Coordinates of C-alpha atoms and ligand atoms in Angstrom, one line a residue:
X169 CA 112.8 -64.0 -167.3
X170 CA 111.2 -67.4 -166.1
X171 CA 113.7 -69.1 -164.6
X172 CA 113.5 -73.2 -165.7
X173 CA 112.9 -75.8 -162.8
X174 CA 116.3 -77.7 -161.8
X175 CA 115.8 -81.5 -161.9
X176 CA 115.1 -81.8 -158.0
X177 CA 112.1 -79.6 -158.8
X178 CA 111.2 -81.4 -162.0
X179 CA 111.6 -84.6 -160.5
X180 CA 109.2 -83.4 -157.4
X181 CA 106.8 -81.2 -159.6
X182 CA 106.2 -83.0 -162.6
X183 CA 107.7 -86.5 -162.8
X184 CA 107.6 -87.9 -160.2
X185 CA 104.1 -87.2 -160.1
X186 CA 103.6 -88.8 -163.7
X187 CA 104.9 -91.7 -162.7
X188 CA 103.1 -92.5 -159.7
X189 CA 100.2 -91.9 -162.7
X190 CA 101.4 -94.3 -165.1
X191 CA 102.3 -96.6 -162.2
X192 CA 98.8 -96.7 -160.4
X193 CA 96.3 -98.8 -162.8
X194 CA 93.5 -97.1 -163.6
X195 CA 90.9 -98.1 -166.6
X196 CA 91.1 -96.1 -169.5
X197 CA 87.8 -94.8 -171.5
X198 CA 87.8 -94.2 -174.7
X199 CA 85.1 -92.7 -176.3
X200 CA 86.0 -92.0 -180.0
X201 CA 84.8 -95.5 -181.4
X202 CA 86.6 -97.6 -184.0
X203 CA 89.8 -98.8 -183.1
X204 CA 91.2 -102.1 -181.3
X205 CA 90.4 -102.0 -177.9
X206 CA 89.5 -104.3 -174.8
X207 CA 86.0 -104.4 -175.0
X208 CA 84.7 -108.0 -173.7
X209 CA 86.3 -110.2 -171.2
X210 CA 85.5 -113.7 -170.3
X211 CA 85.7 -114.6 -166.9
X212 CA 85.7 -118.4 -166.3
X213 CA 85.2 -119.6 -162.6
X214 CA 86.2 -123.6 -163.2
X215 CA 84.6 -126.3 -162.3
X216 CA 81.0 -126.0 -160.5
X217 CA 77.6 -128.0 -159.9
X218 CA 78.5 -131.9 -159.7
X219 CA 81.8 -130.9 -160.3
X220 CA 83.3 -129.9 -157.1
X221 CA 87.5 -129.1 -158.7
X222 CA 89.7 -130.0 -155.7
X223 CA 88.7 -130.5 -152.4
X224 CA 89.8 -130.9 -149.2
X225 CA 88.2 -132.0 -145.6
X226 CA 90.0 -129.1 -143.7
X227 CA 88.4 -126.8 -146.1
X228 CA 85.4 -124.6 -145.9
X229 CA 85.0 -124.0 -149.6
X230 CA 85.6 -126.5 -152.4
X231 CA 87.9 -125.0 -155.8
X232 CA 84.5 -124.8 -157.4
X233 CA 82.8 -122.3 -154.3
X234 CA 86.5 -120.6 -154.1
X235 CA 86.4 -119.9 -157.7
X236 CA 83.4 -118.7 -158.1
X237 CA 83.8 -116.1 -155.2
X238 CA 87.1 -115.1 -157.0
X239 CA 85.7 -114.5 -160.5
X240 CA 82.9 -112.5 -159.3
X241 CA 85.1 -110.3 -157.4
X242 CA 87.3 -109.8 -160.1
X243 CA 83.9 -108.9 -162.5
X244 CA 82.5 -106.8 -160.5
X245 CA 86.0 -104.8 -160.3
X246 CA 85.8 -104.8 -164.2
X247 CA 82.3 -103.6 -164.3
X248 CA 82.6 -100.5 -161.7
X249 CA 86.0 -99.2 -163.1
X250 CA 85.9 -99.9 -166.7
X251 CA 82.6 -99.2 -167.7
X252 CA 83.4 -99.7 -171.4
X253 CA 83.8 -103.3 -170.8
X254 CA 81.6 -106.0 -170.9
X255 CA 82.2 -108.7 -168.9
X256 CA 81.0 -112.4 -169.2
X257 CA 80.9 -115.2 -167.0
X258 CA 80.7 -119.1 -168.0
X259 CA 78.6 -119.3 -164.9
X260 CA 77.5 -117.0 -162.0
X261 CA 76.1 -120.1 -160.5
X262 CA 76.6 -123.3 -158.8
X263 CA 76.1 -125.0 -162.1
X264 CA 78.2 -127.4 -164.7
X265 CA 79.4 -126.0 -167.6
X266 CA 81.0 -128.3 -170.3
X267 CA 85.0 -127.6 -170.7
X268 CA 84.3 -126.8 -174.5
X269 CA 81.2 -124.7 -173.6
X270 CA 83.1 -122.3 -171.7
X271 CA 85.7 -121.5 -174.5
X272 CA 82.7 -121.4 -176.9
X273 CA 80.8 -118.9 -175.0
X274 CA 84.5 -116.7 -175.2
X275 CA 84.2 -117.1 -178.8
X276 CA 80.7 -116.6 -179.3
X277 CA 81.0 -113.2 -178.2
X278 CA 84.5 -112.6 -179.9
X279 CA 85.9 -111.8 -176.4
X280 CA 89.1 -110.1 -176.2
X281 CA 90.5 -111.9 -173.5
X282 CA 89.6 -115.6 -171.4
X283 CA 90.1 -115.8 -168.0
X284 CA 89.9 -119.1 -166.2
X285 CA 90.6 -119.4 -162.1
X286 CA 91.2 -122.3 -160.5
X287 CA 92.5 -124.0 -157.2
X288 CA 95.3 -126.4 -157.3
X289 CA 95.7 -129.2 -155.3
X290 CA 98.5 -132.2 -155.2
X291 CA 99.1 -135.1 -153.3
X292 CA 102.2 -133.5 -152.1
X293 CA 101.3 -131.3 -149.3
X294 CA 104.5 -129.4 -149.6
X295 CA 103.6 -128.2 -153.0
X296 CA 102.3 -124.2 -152.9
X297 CA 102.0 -121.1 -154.5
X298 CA 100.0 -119.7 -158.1
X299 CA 101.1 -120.3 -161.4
X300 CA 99.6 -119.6 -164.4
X301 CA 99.2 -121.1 -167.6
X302 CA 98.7 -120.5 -171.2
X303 CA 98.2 -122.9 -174.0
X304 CA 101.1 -124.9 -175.0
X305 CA 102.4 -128.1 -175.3
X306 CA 104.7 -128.9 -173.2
X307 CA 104.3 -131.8 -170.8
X308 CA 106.7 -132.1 -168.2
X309 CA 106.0 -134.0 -165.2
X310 CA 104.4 -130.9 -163.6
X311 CA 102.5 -129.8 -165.9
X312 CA 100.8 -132.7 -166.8
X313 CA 99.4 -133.4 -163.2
X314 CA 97.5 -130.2 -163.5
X315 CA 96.0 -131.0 -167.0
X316 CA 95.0 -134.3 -166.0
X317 CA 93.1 -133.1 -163.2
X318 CA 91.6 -130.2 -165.6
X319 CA 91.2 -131.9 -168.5
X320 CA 89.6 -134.6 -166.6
X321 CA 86.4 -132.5 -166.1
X322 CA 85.4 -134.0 -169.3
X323 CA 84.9 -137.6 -168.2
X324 CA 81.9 -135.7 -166.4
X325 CA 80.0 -135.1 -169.3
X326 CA 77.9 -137.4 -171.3
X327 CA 79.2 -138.1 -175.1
X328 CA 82.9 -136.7 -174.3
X329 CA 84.1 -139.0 -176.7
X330 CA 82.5 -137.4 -179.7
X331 CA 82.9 -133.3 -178.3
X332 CA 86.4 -134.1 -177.8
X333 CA 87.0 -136.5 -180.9
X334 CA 88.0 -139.7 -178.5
X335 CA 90.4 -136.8 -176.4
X336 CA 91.1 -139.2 -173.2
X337 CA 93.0 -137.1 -170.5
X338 CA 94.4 -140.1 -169.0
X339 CA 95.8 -141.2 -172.1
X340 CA 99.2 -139.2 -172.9
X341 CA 99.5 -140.5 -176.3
X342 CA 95.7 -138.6 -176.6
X343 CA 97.8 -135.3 -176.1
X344 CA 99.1 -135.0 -179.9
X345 CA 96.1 -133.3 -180.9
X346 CA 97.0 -130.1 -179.6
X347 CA 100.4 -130.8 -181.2
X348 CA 98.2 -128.8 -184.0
X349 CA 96.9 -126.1 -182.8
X350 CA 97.7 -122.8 -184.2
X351 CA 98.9 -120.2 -181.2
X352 CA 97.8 -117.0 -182.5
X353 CA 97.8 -115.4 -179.7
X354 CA 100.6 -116.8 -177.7
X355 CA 102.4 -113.2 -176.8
X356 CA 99.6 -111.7 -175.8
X357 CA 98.3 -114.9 -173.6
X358 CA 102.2 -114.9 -172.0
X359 CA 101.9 -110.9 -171.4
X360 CA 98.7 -111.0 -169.3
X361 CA 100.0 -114.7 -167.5
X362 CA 103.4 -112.6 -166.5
X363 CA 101.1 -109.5 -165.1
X364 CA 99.3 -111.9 -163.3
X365 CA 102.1 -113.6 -161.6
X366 CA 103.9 -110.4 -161.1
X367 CA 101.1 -108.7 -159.2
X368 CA 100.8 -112.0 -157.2
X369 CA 104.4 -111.7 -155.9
X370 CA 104.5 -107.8 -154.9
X371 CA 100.7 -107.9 -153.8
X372 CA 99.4 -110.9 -153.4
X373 CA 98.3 -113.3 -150.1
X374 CA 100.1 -115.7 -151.3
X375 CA 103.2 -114.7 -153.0
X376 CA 105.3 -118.0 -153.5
X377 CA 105.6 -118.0 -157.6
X378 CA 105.3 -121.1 -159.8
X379 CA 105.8 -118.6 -163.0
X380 CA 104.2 -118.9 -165.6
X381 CA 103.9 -121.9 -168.4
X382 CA 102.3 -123.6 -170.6
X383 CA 100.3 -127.1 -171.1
X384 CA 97.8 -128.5 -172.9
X385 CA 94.5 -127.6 -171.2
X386 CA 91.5 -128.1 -173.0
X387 CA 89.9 -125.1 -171.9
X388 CA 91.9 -123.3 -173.5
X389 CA 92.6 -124.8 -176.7
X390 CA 90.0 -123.5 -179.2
X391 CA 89.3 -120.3 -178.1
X392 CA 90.2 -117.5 -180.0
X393 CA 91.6 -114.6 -178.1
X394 CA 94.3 -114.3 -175.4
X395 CA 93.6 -116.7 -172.8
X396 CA 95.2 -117.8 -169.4
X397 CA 94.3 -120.4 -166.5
X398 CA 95.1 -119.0 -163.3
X399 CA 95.7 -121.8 -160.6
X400 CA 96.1 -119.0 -157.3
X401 CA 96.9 -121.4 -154.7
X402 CA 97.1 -124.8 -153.2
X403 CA 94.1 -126.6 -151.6
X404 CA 96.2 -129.5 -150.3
X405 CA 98.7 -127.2 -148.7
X406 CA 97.7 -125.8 -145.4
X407 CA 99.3 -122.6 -145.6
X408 CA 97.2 -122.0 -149.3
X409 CA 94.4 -123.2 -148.2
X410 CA 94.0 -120.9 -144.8
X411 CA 94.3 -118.1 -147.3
X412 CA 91.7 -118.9 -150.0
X413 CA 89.4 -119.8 -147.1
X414 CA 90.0 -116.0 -146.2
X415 CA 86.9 -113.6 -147.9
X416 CA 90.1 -110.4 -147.7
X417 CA 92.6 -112.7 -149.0
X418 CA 90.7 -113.5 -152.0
X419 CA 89.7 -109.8 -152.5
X420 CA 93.7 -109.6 -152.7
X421 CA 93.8 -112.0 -155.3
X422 CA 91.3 -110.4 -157.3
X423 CA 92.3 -107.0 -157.1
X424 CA 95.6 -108.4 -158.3
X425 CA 94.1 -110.0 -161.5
X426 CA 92.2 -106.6 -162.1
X427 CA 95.2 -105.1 -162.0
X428 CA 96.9 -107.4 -164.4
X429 CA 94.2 -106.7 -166.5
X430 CA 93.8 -102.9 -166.2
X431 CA 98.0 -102.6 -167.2
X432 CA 96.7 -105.4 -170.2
X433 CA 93.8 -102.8 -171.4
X434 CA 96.1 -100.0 -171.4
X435 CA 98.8 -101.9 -173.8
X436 CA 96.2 -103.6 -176.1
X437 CA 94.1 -100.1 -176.0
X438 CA 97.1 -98.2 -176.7
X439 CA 99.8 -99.8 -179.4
X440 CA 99.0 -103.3 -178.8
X441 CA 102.5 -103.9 -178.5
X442 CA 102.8 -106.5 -176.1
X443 CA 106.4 -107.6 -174.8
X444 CA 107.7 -110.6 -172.9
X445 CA 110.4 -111.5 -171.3
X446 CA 110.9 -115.0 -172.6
X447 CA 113.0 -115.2 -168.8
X448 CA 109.1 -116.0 -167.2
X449 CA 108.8 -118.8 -169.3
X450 CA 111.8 -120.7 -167.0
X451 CA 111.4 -119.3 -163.8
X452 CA 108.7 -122.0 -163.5
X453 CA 109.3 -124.0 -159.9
X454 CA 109.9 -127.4 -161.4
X455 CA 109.2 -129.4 -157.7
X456 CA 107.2 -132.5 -158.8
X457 CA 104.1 -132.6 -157.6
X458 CA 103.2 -136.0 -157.0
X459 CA 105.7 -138.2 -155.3
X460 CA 107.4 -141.0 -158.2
X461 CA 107.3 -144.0 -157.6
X462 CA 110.5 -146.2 -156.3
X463 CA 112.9 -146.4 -159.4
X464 CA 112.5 -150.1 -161.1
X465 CA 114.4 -152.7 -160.3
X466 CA 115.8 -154.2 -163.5
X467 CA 118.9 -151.3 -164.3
X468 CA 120.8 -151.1 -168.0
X469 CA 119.0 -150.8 -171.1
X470 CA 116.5 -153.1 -172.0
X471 CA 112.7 -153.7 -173.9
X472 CA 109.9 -153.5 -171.6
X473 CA 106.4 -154.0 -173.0
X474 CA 104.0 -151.2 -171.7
X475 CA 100.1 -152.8 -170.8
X476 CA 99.1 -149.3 -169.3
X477 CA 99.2 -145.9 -167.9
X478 CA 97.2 -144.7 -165.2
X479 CA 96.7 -141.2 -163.6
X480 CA 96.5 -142.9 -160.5
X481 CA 98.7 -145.7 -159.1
X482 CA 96.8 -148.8 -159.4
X483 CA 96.5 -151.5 -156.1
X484 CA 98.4 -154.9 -156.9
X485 CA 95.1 -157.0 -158.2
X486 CA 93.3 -153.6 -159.3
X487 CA 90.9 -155.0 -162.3
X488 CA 92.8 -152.6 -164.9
X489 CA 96.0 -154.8 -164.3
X490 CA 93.7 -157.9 -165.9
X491 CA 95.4 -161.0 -163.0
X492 CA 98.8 -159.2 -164.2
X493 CA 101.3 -160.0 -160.7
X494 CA 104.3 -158.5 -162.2
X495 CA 104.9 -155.7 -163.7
X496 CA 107.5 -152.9 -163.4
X497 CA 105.8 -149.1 -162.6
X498 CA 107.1 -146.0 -163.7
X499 CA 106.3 -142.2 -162.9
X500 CA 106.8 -140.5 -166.0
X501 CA 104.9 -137.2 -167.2
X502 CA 102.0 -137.4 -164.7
X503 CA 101.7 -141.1 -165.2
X504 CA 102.1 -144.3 -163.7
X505 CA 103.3 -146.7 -166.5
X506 CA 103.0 -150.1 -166.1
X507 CA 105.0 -152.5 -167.7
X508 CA 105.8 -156.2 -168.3
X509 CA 109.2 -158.2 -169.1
X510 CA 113.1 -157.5 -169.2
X511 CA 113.7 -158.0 -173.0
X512 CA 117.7 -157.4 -174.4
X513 CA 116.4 -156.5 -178.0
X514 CA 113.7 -154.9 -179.5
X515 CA 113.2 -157.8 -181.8
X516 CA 112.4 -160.4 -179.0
X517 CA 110.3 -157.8 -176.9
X518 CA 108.5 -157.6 -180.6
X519 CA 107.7 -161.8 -180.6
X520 CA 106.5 -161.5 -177.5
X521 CA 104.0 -158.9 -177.7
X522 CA 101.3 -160.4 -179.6
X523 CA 101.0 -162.4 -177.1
X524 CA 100.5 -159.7 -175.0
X525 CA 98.3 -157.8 -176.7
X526 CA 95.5 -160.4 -176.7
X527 CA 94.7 -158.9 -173.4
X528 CA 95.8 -155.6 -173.7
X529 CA 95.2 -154.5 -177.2
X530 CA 97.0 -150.9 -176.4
X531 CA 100.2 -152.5 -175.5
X532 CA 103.3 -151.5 -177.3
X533 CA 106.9 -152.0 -177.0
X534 CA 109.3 -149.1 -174.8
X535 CA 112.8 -148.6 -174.5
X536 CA 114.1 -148.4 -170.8
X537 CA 117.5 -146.8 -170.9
Ligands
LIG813 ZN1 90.4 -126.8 -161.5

């Protein structure tokens, strides 16, 4: 009579085994055809030609060089182990790419997934760690300093005005256009982010976690399959940046997206049932950035008029300001606003801004609580 296993055995023999299986990533083939399956992938090194991304003196590669090197890694990873994949770059080359090219060439060849790497940087030094993003809206202080600086890309090209339908990243008001978007692929975009991040903090060189989130990056507005920006470190921060200057460390970081998209591959290959744990969405490290500016003097509520907002903080006389010697600044949402008079009622800071707009026609009345 055979005489059944007892658990130890079963758990030794058989599923223990098994799980090591289903826990080591490995690429699945599948030959019967038909089917959803992974069977393109977009891989989007940011930045490049007269577009250097962040940079830093005590660097030896630029966020362009450093992306590059990481998005070929990570291809030719695809390429050897999952042979039924075909994988695209936006470039392989020092070159420029337009921001709306590079979701176009994703679309073009009805990827299945859009994979964009970049380098961070800040003007806080302090600030570290990877974080990635899917599309979204939501512009918290954060956020918005990393969209600036991404979205900003555009200002390199020639007519941005009319490929991004008068889009201006230093405008925030400009950011209600993606208000509109349709996220179609949302789940899938936040299951791939939250592999990502995971294998960056068991695996990865640099294992400090920003989560992931979401923001409105242009890159990855109009494409039309899942689609994440990976930011996998800090160039301002010294601890980041001796990493990603490291050829081994990088290899880490792209084994660890290869990985993320091996365990992807298997879901969408399989069921496509993707799951999330809405809990990644908030784990996000919410440590500013850039350093606000020193609160404004004038305290209670009051009308202010706003003349501007600026990415950057402007120098007093800076032409932008138009002879303007006092103002009030403010550090809201990745910008510095800049505003004039200390009004008690909407109605008066209303007379007065006529007068105000005859040299700055954008000028509108703000509440300061
Ligand atoms: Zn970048």
């Amino acid at each position: 009579m055979p005489s059944w296993p007892n658990k130890a055995q079963l758990l030794q023999g058989f599923i223990l085994p098994a799980l090591f299986l289903l826990l080591m990533p490995f690429c699945p083939v599948f030959s019967q055809e038909g089917g959803v399956r992974l069977r393109t992938v977009v891989i989007d090194a940011g930045h490049g030609g007269h577009d250097p991304g962040a940079i830093s003196k005590q660097s030896k590669m630029s966020e362009k060089q450093i992306n590059l090197d990481l998005a070929l890694r990570l291809g030719e990873r695809i390429q050897k182990e999952c042979p039924d994949v075909k994988v695209i770059y936006t470039r392989k080359t020092d070159k420029f790419v337009e921001l709306a090219e590079r979701g176009n060439i994703a679309n073009r060849n009805h990827a299945d997934l859009f994979i964009s790497i970049h380098v961070n940087s800040a003007k806080s030094t302090a600030a570290s760690g990877t974080e990635t993003f899917v599309m979204g809206t939501d512009k918290s202080e954060s956020n918005m300093a990393v969209c600036q600086r991404e979205n900003s890309v555009i200002l390199l090209e020639q007519d941005y005005t009319t490929t991004y339908e008068g889009f201006d990243p230093d405008n925030p008001e400009s950011y209600i256009i993606f208000n509109l978007m349709q996220n179609a692929h949302f789940e899938q975009s936040i299951a791939f982010a939250s592999l990502v991040q995971q294998n960056f903090i068991s695996n990865g060189p640099i294992k400090k976690s920003r989560g992931v989130r979401q923001a409105p990056l242009m890159v990855l507005w109009r494409t039309t399959m899942p689609s994440v920006l990976i930011e996998v470190g800090f160039l301002s921060n010294s601890s980041d940046r001796t990493t990603l200057n490291q050829a081994e460390s990088r290899q880490k970081i792209a084994n660890d997206i290869f990985d993320a998209f091996v365990s992807f591959k298997n879901t969408y290959d399989s069921d496509g049932s993707f799951s999330f744990d809405p809990a990644v969405l908030d784990n996000a490290d919410d440590e500013p950035v850039n350093p606000p500016a020193p609160p404004a003097a004038v305290v209670g509520p009051h009308y202010e008029i706003q003349i501007l907002a600026s990415s950057k903080k402007l120098k007093n006389g800076a032409p932008e300001l138009k002879g303007v010697q006092e103002y009030r600044v403010r550090f809201i949402n990745g910008f510095y606003k800049y505003s004039v008079g200390n009004y008690p009622s909407k109605e008066e800071a209303a007379r007065r801004l006529p007068g105000i707009q005859k040299k700055f026609p954008g000028a509108f009345v703000v509440k300061i609580d």
